PDB file of C-alpha atoms in Angstrom:
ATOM      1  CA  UNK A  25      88.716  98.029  88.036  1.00 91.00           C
ATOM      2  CA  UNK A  26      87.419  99.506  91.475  1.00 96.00           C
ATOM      3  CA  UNK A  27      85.773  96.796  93.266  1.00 95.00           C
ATOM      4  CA  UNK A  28      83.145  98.975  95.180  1.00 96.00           C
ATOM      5  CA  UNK A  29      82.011 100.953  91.954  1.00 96.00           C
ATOM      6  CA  UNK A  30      80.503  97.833  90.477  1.00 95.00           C
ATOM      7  CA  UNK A  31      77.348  95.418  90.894  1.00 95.00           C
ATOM      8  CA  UNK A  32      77.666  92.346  92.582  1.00 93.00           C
ATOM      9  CA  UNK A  33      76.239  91.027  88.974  1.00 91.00           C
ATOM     10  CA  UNK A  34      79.283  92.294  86.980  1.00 90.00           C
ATOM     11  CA  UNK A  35      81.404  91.665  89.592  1.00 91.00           C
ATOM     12  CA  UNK A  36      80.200  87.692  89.791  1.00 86.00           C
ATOM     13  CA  UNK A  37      81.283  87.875  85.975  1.00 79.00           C
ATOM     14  CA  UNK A  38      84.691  89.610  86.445  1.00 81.00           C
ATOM     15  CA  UNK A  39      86.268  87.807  89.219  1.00 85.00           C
ATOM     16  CA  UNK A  40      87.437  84.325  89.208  1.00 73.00           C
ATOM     17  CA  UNK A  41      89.857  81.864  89.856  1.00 68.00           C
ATOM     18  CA  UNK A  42      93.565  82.653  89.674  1.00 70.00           C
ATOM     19  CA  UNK A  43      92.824  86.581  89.500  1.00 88.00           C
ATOM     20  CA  UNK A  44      94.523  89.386  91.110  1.00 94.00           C
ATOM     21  CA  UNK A  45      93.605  92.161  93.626  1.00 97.00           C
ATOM     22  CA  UNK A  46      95.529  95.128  94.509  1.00 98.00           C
ATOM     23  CA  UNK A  47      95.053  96.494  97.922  1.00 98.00           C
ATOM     24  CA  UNK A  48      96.149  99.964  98.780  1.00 98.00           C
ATOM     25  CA  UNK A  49      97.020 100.576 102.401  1.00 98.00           C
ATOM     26  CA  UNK A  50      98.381 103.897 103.775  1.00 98.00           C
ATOM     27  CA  UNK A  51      98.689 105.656 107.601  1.00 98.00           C
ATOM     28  CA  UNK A  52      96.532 108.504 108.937  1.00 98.00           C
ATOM     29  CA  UNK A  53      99.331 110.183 110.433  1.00 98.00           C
ATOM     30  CA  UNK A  54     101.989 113.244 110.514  1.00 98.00           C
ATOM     31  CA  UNK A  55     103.718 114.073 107.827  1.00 98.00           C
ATOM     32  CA  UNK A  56     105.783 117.476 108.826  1.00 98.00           C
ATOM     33  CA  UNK A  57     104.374 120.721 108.898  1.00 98.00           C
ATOM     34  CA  UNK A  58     103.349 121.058 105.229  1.00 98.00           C
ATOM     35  CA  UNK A  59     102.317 117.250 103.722  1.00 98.00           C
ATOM     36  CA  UNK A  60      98.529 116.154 105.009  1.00 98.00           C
ATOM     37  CA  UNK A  61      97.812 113.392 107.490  1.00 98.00           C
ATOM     38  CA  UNK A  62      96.789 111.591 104.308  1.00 98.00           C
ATOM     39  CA  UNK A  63     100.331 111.147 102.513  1.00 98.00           C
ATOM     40  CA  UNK A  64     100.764 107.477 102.764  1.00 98.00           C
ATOM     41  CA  UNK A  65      96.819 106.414 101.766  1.00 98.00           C
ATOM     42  CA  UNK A  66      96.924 108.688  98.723  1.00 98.00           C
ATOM     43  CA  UNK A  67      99.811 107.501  97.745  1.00 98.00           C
ATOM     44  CA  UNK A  68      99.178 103.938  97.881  1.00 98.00           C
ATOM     45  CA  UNK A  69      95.621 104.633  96.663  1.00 98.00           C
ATOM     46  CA  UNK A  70      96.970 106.658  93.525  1.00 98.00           C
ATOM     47  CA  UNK A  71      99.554 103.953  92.841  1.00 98.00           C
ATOM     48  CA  UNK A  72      97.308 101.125  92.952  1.00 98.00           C
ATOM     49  CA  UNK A  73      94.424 102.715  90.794  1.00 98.00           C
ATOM     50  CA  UNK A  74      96.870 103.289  87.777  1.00 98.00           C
ATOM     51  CA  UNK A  75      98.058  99.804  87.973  1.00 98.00           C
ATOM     52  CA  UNK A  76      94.529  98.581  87.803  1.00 97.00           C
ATOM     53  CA  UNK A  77      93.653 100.732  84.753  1.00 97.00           C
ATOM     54  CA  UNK A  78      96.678  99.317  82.706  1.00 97.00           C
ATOM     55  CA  UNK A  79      96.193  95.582  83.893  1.00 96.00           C
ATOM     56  CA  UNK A  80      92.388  94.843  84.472  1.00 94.00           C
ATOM     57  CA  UNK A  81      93.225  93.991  88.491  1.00 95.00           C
ATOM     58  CA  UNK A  82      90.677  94.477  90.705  1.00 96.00           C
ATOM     59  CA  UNK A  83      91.169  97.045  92.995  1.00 97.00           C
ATOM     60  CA  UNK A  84      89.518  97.235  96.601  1.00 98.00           C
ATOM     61  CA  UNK A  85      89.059 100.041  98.265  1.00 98.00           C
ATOM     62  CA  UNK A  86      91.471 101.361 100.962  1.00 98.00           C
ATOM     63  CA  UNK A  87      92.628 100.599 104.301  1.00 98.00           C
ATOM     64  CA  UNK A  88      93.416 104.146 105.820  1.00 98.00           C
ATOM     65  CA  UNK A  89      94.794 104.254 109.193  1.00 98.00           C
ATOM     66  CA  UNK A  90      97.883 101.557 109.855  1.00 98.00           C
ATOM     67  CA  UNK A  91     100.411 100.976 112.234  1.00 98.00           C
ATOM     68  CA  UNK A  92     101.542 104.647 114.001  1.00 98.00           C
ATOM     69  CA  UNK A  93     102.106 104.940 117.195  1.00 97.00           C
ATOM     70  CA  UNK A  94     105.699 106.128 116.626  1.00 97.00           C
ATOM     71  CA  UNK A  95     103.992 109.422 114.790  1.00 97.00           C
ATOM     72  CA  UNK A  96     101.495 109.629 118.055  1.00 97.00           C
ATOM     73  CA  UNK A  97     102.514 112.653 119.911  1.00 98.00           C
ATOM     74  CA  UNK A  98     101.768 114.548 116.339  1.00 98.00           C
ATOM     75  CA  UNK A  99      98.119 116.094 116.204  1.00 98.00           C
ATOM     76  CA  UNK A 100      95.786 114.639 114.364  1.00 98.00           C
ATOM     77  CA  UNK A 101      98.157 111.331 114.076  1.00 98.00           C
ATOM     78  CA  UNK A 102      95.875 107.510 114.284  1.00 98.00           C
ATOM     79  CA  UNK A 103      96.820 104.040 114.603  1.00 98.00           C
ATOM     80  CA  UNK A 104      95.624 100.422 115.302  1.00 98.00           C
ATOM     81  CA  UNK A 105      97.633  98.199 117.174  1.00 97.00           C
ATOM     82  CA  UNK A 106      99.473  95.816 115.369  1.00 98.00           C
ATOM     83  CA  UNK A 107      98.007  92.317 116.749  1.00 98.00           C
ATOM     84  CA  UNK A 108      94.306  94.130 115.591  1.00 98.00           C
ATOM     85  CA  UNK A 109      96.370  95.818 111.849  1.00 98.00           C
ATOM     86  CA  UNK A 110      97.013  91.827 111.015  1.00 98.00           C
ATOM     87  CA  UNK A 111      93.936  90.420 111.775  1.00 98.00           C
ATOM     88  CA  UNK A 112      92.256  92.693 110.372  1.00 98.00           C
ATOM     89  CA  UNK A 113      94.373  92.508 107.173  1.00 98.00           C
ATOM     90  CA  UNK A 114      94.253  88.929 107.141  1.00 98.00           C
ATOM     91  CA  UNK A 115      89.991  88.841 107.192  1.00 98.00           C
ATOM     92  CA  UNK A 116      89.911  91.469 104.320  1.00 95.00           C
ATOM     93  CA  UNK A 117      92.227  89.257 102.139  1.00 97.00           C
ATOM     94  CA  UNK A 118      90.645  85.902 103.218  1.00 97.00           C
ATOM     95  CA  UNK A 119      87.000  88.060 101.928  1.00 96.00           C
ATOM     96  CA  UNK A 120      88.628  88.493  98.341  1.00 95.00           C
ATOM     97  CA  UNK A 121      89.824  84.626  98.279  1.00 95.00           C
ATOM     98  CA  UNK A 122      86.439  83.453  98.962  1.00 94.00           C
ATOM     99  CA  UNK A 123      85.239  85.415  95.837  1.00 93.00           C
ATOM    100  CA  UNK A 124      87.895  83.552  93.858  1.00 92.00           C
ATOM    101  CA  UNK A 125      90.627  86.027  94.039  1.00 94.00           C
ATOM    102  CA  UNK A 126      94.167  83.659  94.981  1.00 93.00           C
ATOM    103  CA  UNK A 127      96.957  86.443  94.572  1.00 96.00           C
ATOM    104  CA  UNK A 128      97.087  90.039  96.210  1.00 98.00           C
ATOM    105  CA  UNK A 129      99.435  92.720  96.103  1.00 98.00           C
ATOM    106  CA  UNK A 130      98.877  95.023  99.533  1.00 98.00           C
ATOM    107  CA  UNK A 131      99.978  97.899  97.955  1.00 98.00           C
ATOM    108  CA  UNK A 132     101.603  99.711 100.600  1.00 98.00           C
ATOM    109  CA  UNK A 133     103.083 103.317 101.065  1.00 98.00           C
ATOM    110  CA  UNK A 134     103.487 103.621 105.091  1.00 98.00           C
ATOM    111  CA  UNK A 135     106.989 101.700 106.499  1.00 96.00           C
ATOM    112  CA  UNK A 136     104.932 100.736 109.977  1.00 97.00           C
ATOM    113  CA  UNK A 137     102.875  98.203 107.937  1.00 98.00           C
ATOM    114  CA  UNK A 138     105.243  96.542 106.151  1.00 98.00           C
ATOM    115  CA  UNK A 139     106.414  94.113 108.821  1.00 98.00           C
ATOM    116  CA  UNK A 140     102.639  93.328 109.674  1.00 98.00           C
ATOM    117  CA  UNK A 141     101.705  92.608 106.001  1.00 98.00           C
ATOM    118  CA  UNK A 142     104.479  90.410 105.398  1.00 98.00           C
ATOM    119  CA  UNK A 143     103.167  88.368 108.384  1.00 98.00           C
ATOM    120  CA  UNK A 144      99.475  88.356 107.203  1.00 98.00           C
ATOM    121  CA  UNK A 145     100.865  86.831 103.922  1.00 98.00           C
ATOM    122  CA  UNK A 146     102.688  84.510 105.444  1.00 98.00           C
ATOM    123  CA  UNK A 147      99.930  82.690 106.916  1.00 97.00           C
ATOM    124  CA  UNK A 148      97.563  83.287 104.199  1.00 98.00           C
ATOM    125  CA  UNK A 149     100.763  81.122 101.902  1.00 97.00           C
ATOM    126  CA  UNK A 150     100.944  78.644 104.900  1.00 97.00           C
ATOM    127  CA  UNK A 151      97.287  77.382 104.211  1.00 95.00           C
ATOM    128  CA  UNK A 152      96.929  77.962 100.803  1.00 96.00           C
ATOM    129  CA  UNK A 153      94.077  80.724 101.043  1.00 96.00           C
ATOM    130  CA  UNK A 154      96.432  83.132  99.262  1.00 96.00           C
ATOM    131  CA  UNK A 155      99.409  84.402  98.013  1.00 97.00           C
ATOM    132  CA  UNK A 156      99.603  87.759  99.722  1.00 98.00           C
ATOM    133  CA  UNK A 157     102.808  89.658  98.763  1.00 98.00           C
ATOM    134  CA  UNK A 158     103.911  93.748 100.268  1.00 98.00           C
ATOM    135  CA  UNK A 159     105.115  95.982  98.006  1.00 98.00           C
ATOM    136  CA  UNK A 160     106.482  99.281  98.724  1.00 98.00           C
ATOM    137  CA  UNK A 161     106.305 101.758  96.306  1.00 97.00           C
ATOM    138  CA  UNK A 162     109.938 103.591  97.339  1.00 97.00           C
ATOM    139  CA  UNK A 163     111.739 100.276  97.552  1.00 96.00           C
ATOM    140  CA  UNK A 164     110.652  99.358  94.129  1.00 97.00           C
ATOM    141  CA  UNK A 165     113.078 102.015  92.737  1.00 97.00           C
ATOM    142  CA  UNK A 166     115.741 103.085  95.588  1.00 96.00           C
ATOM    143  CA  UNK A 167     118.561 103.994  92.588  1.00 97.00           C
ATOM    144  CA  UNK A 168     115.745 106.693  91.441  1.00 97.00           C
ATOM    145  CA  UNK A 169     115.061 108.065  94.361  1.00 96.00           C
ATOM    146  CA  UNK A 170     119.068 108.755  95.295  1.00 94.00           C
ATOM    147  CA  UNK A 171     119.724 110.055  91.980  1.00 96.00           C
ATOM    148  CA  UNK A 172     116.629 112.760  92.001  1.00 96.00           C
ATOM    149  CA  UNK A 173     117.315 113.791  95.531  1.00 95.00           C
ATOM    150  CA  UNK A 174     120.489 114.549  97.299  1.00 91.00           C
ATOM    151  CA  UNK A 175     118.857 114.260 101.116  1.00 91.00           C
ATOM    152  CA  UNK A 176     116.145 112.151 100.978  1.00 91.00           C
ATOM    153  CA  UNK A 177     114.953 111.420 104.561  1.00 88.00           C
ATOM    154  CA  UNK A 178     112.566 107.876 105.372  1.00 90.00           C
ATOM    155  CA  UNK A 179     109.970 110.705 106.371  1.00 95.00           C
ATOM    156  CA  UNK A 180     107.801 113.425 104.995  1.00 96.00           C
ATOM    157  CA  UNK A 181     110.878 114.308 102.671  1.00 96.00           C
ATOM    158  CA  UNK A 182     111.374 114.795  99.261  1.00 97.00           C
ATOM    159  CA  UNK A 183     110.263 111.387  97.867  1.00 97.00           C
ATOM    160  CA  UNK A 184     106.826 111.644  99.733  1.00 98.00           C
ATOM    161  CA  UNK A 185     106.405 115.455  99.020  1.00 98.00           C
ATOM    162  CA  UNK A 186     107.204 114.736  95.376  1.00 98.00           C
ATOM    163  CA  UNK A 187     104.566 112.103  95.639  1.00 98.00           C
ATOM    164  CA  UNK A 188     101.944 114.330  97.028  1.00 98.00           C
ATOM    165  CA  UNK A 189     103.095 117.152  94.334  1.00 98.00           C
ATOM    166  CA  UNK A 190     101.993 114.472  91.745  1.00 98.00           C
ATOM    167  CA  UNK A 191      98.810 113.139  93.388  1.00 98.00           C
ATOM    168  CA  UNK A 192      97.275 116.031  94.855  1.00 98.00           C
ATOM    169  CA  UNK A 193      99.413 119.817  94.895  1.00 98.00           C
ATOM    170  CA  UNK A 194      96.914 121.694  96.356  1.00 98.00           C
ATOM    171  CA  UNK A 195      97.612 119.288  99.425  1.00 98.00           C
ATOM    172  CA  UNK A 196     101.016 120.721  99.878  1.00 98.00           C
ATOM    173  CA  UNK A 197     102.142 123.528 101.957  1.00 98.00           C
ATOM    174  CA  UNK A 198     104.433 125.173  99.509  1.00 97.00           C
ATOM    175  CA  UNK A 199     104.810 128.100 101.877  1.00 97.00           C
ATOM    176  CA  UNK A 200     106.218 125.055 104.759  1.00 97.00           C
ATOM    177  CA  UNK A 201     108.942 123.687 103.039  1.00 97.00           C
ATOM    178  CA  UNK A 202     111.832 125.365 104.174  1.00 97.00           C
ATOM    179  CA  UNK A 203     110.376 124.963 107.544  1.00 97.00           C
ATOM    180  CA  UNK A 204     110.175 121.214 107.160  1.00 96.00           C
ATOM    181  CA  UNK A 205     113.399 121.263 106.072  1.00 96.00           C
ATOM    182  CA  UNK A 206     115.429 123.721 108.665  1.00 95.00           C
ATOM    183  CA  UNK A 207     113.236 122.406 111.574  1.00 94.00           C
ATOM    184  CA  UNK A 208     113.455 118.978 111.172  1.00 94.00           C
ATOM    185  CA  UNK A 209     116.428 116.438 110.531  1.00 92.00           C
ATOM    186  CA  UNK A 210     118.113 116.784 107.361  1.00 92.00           C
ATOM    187  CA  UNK A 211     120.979 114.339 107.875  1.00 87.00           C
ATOM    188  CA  UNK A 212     120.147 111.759 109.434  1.00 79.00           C
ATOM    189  CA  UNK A 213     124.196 111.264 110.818  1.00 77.00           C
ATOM    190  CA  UNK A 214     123.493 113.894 112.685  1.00 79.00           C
ATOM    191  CA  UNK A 215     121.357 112.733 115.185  1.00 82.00           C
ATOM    192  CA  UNK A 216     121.435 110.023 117.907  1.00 81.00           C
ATOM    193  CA  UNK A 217     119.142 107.160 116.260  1.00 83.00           C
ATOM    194  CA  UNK A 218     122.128 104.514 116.144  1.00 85.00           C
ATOM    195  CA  UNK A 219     124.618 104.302 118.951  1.00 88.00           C
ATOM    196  CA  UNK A 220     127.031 101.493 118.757  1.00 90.00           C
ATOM    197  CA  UNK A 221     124.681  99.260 116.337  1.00 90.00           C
ATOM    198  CA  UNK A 222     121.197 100.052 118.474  1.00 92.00           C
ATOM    199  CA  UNK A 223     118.267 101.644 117.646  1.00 84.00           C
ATOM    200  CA  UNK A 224     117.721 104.447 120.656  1.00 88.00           C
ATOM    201  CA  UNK A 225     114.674 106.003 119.655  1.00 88.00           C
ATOM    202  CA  UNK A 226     111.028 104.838 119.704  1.00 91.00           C
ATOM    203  CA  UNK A 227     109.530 107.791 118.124  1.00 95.00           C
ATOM    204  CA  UNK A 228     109.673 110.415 115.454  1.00 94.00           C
ATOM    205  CA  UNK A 229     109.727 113.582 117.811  1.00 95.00           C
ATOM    206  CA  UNK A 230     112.882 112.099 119.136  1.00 93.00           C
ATOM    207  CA  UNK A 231     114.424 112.381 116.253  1.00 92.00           C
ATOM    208  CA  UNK A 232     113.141 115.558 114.817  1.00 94.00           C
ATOM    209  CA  UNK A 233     111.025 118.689 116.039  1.00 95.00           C
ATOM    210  CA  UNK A 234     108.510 118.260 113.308  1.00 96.00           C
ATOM    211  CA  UNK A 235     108.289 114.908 112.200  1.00 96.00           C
ATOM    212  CA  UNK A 236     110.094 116.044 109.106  1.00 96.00           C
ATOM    213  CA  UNK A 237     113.297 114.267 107.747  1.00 95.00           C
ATOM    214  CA  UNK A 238     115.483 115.189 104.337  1.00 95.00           C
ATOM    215  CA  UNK A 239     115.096 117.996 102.053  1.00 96.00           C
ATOM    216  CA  UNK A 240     111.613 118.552 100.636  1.00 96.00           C
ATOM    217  CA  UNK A 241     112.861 121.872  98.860  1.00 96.00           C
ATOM    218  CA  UNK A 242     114.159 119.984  96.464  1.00 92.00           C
ATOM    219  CA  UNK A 243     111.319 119.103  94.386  1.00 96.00           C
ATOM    220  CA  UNK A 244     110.233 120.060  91.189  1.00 97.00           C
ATOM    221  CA  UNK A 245     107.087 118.602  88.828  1.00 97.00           C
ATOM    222  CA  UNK A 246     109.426 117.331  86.588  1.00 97.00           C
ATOM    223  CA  UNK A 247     111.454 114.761  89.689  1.00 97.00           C
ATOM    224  CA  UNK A 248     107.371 113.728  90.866  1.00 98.00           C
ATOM    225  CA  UNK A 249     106.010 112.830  87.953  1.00 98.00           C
ATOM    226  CA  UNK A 250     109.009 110.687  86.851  1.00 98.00           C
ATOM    227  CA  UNK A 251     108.861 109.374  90.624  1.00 98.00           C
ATOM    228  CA  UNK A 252     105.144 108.550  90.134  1.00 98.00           C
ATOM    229  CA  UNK A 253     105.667 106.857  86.704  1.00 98.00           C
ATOM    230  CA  UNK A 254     108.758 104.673  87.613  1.00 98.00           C
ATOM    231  CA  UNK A 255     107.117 103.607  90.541  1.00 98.00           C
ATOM    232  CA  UNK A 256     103.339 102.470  88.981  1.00 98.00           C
ATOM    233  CA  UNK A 257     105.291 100.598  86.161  1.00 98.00           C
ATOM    234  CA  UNK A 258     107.004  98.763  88.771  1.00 98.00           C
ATOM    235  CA  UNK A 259     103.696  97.635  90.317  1.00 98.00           C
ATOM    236  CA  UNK A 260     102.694  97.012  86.565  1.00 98.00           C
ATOM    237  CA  UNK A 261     105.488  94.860  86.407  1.00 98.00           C
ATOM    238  CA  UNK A 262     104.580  93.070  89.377  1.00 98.00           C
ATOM    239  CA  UNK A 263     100.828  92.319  88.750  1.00 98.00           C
ATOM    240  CA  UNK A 264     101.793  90.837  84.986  1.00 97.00           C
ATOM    241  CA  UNK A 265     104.268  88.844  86.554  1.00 97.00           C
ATOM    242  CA  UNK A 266     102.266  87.767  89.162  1.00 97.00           C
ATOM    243  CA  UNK A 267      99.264  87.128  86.922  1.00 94.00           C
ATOM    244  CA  UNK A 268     101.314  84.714  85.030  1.00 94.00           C
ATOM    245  CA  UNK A 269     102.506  82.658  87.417  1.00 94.00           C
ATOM    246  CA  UNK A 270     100.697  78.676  87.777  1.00 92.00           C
ATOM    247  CA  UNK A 271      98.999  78.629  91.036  1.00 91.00           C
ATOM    248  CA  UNK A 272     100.839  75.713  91.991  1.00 91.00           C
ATOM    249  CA  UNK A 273     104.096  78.021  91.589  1.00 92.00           C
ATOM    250  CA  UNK A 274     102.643  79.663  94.340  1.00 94.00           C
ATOM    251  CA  UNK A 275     101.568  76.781  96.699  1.00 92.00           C
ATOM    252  CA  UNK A 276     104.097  76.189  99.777  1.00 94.00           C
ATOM    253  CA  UNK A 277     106.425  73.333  98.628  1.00 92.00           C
ATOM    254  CA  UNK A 278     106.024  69.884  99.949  1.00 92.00           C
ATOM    255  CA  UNK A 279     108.032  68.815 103.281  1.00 92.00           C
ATOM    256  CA  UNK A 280     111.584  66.985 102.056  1.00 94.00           C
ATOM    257  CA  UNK A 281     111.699  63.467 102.334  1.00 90.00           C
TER     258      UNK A 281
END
């Protein structure tokens, strides 16, 4: 169920204690020279619409622009900062708990959030308002993704594109593929983003020309649609599971005596 396409009357009826919500959040940023600026929110927004259709969640509407400044020198490319991402975050959730909802899922499809959402759930466990949990759609099913593609990339590569080929094909640059690929970083050994243990870059460009990483000519209908499926019954999976659980399961435990 999408929140915003009801009346506050039916939606007084549908939502009440111990009920689940499914927020989709996403980036407004680069995603090589033939994936849209809107990758990560479609993703996150397609994701978390089927998994409301087959459970009966509530799903709110999405939060667009995340945590990118590492994708900044890109055209086009926008981010909050991250103190402003959290709070922000954290008010939206602590809105859907005082409507009764006590669990949420931030559906998320942009790596730059997921450090900031883990820390908005954190305090919304620590005083009981909510348990907030990330999930990331990718690390739901890593053994998938390396078996369908043989250079994968953390960025505007093969699992995204494949994504995007799923969601929305007329939003990808078929004609730009090879270029993503032979002008951007296929392997990622290759380049100087850990020396001796350390991180040495900051951002993307540094890494590659066009913000591109693995092999997006390696996609075919087939790989995205069994990428999109595995993935939303994963999130399936997560909302029954969650949706069963006692809400004192959930609680933060007592202090040890």
């Amino acid at each position: 169920m999408y929140l915003a396409d009801h009346t506050w009357p039916e939606l007084g009826e549908a939502l009440g204690d111990e009920s689940v919500a499914l927020v989709p959040l996403g980036s407004t940023e680069q995603h090589g020279p033939h994936l849209p600026l809107a990758t990560d929110h479609l993703i996150a927004e397609a994701l978390a619409t089927a998994a409301a259709e087959e459970t009966g969640a509530v799903r709110t509407p999405t939060v667009t622009v995340g945590v990118s400044p590492h994708h900044r020198q890109f055209p086009g490319t926008m981010w909050v900062d991250p103190p402003e991402f959290r709070d922000y975050v954290e008010s939206f959730t602590r809105n859907l708990a005082y409507h009764g909802i006590d669990r949420v899922v931030f559906v998320n499809a942009h790596g730059g959030n997921v450090q900031h959402l883990r820390e908005v759930g954190r305090r919304l466990h620590e005083d009981e308002t909510a348990y907030a949990i990330e999930w990331m759609w990718d690390e739901s099913i890593p053994e998938l993704v390396d078996d369908l593609f043989e250079h994968n990339g953390p960025h505007a590569g093969p699992k995204e594109t494949a994504m995007i080929t799923h969601i929305a094909p007329e939003l990808v640059d078929a004609d730009r593929l090879e270029d993503a690929r032979d002008e951007g970083l296929v392997h990622l050994d290759e380049s100087d983003a850990v020396v001796h243990g350390a991180r040495t870059f900051y951002d993307s460009i540094d890494n590659s020309a066009n913000g591109a990483f693995g092999d997006p000519t390696d996609v075919t209908e087939e790989k995205a649609a069994r990428l999109f499926e595995a993935a939303s019954d994963q999130l399936v999976q997560l909302v029954e599971w969650l949706g069963a659980r006692d809400r004192a399961e959930l609680l933060p435990k007592d202090r040890v005596e």
